[in-house]
Short mmCIF file of C-alpha atoms in Angstrom, two decimals:
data_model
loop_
_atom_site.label_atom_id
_atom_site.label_comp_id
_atom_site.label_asym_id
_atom_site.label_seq_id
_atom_site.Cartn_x
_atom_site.Cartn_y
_atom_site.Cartn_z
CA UNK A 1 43.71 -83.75 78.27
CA UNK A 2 43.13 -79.97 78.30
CA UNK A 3 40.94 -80.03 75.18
CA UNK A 4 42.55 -82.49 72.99
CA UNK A 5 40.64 -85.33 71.81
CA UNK A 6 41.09 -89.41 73.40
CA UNK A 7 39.94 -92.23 71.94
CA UNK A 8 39.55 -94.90 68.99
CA UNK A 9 41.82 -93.33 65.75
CA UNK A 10 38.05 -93.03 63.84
CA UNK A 11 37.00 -90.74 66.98
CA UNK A 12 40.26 -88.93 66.97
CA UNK A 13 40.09 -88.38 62.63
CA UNK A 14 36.28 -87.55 63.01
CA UNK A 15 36.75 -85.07 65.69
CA UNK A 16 40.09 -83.41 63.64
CA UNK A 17 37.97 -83.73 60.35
CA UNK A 18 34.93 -81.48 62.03
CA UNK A 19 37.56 -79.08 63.67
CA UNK A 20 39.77 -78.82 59.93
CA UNK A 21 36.25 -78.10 58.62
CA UNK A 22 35.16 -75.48 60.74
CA UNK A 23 38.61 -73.66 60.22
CA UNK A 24 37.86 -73.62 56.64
CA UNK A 25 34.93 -71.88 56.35
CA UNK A 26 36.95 -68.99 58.91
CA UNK A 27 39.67 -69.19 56.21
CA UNK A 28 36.71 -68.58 53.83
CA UNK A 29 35.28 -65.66 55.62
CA UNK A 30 38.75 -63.89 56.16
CA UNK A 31 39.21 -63.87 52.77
CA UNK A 32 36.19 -62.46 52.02
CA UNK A 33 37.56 -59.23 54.67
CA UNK A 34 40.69 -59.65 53.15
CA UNK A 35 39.84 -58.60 49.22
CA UNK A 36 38.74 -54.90 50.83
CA UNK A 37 40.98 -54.93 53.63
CA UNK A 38 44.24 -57.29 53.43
CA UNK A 39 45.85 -56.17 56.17
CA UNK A 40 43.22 -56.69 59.02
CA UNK A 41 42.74 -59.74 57.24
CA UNK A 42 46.67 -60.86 57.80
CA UNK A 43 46.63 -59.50 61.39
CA UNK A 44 43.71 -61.32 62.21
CA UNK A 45 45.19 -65.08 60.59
CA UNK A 46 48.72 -64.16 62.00
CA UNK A 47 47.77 -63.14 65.42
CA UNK A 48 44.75 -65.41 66.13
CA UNK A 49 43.16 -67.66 63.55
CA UNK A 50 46.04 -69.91 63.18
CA UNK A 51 46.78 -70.42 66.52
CA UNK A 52 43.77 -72.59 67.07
CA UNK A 53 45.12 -75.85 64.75
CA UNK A 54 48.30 -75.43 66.23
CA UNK A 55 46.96 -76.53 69.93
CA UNK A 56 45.63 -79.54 68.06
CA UNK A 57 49.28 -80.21 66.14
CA UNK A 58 50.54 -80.13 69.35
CA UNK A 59 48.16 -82.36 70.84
CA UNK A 60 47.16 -85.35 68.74
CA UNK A 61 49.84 -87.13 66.68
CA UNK A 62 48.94 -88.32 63.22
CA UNK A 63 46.94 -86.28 61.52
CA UNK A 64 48.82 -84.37 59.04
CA UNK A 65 46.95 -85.59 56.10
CA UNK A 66 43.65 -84.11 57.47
CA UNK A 67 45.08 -80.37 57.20
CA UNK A 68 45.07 -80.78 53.34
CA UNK A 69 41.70 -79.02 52.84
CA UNK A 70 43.15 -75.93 55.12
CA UNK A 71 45.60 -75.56 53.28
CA UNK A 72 43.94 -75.82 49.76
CA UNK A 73 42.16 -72.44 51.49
CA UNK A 74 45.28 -71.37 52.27
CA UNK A 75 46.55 -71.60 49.00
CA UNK A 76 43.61 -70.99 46.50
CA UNK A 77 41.53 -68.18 48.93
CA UNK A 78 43.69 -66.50 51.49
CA UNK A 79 46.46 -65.98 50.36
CA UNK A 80 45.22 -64.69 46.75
CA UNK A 81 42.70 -62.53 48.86
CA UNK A 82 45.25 -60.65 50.35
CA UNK A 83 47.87 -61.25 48.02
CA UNK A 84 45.58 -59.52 45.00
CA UNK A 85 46.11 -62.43 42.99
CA UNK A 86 46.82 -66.50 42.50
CA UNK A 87 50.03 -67.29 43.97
CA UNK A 88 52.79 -69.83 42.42
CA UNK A 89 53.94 -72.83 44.01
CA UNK A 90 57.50 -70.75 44.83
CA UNK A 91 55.50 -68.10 46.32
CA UNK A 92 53.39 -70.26 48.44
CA UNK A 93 56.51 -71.91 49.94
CA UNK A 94 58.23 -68.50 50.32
CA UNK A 95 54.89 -67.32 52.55
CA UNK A 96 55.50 -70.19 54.62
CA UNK A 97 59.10 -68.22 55.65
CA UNK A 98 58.91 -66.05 59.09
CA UNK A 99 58.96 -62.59 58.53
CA UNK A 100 62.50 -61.57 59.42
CA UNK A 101 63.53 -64.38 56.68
CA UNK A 102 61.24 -62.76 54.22
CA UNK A 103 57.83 -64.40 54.48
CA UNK A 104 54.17 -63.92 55.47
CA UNK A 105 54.73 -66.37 58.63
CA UNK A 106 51.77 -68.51 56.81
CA UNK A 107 52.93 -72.02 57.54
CA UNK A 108 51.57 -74.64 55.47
CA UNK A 109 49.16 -77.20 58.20
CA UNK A 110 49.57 -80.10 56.54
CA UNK A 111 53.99 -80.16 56.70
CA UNK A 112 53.87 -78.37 59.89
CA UNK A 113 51.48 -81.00 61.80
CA UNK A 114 54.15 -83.62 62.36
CA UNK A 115 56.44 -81.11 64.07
CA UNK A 116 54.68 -79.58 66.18
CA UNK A 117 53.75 -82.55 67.81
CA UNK A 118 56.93 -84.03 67.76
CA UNK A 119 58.20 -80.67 69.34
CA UNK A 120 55.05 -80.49 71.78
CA UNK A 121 56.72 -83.99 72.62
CA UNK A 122 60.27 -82.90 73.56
CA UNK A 123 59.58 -79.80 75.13
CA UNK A 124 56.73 -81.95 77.71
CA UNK A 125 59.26 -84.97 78.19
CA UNK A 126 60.02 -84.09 81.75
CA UNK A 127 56.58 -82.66 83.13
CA UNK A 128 55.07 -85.79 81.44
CA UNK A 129 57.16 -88.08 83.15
CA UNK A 130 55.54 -86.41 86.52
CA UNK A 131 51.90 -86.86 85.43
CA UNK A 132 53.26 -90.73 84.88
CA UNK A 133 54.47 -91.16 87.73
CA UNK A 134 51.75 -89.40 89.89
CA UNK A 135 53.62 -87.02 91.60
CA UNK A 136 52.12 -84.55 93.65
CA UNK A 137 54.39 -81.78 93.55
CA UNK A 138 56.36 -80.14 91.45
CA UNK A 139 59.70 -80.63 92.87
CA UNK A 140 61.15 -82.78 89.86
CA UNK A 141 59.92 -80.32 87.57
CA UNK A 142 63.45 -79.05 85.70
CA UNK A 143 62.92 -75.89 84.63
CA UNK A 144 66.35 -75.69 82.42
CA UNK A 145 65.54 -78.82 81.25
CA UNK A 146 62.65 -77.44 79.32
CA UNK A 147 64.16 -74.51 78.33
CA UNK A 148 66.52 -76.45 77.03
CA UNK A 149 64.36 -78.11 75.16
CA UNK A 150 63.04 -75.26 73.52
CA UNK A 151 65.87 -73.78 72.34
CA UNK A 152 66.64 -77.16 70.58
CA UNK A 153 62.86 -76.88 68.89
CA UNK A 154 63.90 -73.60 67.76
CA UNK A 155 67.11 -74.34 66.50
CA UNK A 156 65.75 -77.29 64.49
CA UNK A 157 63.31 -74.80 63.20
CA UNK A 158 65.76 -72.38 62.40
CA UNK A 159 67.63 -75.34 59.83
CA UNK A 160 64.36 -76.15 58.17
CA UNK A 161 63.83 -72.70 57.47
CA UNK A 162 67.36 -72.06 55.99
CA UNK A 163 66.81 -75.24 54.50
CA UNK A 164 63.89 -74.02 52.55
CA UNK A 165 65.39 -70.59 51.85
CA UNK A 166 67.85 -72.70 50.07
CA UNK A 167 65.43 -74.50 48.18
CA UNK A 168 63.92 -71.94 47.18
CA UNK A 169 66.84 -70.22 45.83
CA UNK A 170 67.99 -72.69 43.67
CA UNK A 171 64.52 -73.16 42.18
CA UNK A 172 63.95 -68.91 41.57
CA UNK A 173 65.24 -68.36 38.05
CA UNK A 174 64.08 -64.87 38.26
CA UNK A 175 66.94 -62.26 39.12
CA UNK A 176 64.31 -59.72 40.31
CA UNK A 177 62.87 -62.31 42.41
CA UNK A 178 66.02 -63.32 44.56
CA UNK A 179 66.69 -59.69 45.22
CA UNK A 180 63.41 -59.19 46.50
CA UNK A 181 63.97 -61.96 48.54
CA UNK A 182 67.07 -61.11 50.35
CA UNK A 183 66.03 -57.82 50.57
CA UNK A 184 62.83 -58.92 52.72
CA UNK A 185 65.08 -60.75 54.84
CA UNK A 186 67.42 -57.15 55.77
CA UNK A 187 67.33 -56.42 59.26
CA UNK A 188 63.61 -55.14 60.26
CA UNK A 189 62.13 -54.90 56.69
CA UNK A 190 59.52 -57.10 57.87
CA UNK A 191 58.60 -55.19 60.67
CA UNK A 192 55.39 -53.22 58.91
CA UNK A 193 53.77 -56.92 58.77
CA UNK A 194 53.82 -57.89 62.35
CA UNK A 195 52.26 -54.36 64.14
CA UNK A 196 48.64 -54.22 64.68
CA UNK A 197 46.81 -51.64 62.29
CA UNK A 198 46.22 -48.82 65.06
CA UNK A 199 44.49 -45.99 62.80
CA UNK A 200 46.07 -43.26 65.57
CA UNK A 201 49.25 -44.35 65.25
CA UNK A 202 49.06 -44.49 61.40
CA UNK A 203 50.04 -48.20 60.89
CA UNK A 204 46.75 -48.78 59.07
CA UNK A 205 47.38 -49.46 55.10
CA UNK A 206 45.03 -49.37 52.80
CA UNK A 207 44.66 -52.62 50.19
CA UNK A 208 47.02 -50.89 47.83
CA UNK A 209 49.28 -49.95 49.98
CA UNK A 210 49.48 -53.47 51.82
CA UNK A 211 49.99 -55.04 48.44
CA UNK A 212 52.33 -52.55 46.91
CA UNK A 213 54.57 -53.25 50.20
CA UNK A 214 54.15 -56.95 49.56
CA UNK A 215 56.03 -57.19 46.15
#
């Protein structure tokens, strides 16, 4: 099972509920770095911290409703650490945008748990169907199957996102705000957000800096 958890639903909510916690108190401590220094902060959650509850999304159907105190530190710690203040409701669902569509790439756990495993799902169908059926090679394995599938994940990805760009157009009443908006999403605007802050190449911001560059 490659790390994921088997067993009664109780086992399988006790064993998320002890992981969700555990993630907290990182989200906790990140913030903590991120109040002096945002961007190694981001880097950090973008490029390793959230990876680890997406393995579990991927893994164990379900649990969605389990995420919700992540993403209360999410919401009320992060993202105000690194932010340099509370965020609004809009603003927290315009952070949950990619990058190139104008976000922070900071998808909320608790909507995004569902997916992935639903994704994990499609995208396994075929290599699943081996394990099932005991086979002991490869040879059924379709590779353009699963890339197939993929691309499919990603497209369907790609519509929620536009989706929510909508959504989040027709609730900004601010003028200043949808220009800021689509001018995130211009063609490599975003691109300061996903290096890694290498002091000798001088892509290290200071918390000013960072935060003047995010509004």
């Amino acid at each position: 099972h490659l790390g994921a958890v088997l067993g009664t639903e109780e086992f399988r909510r006790k064993y998320v509920e002890d992981k969700v916690a555990k993630w907290v108190r990182d989200v906790e401590q990140l913030s903590e770095i991120g109040r002096d220094d945002p961007q190694a902060a981001y880097t950090a959650f973008t490029k390793a911290l959230c990876h680890r509850w997406t393995f579990v999304q991927r893994t164990i159907p379900g649990i969605s409703e389990l995420f919700g105190p992540l993403e209360n530190a999410l919401r009320h710690s992060f993202l105000p650490a690194i932010v340099g203040r509370q965020v609004s409701d809009l603003e927290r669902k315009m952070f949950t945008l990619l990058v190139r569509l104008g976000g922070l790439g900071i998808s909320n756990p608790v909507e995004g748990s569902d997916l992935e495993f639903q994704a994990s799902v499609k995208i396994t169908e075929n290599l699943r169907k081996l394990i099932i059926d005991q086979e002991l090679t490869l040879d059924g394995y379709q590779a353009g199957t699963v890339a197939e599938a993929t691309r499919d994940c990603l497209k369907d990805k790609e519509v929620r996102m536009m989706r929510k760009i909508s959504e989040i157009d027709s609730d900004s009443s601010v003028g200043s705000l949808k220009r800021s908006i689509a001018l995130a999403q211009e063609k490599g605007a975003g691109a300061w957000l996903t290096v890694l802050p290498i002091g000798s190449l001088g892509w290290v911001l200071n918390k000013e800096e960072f935060r003047d560059a995010l509004r």
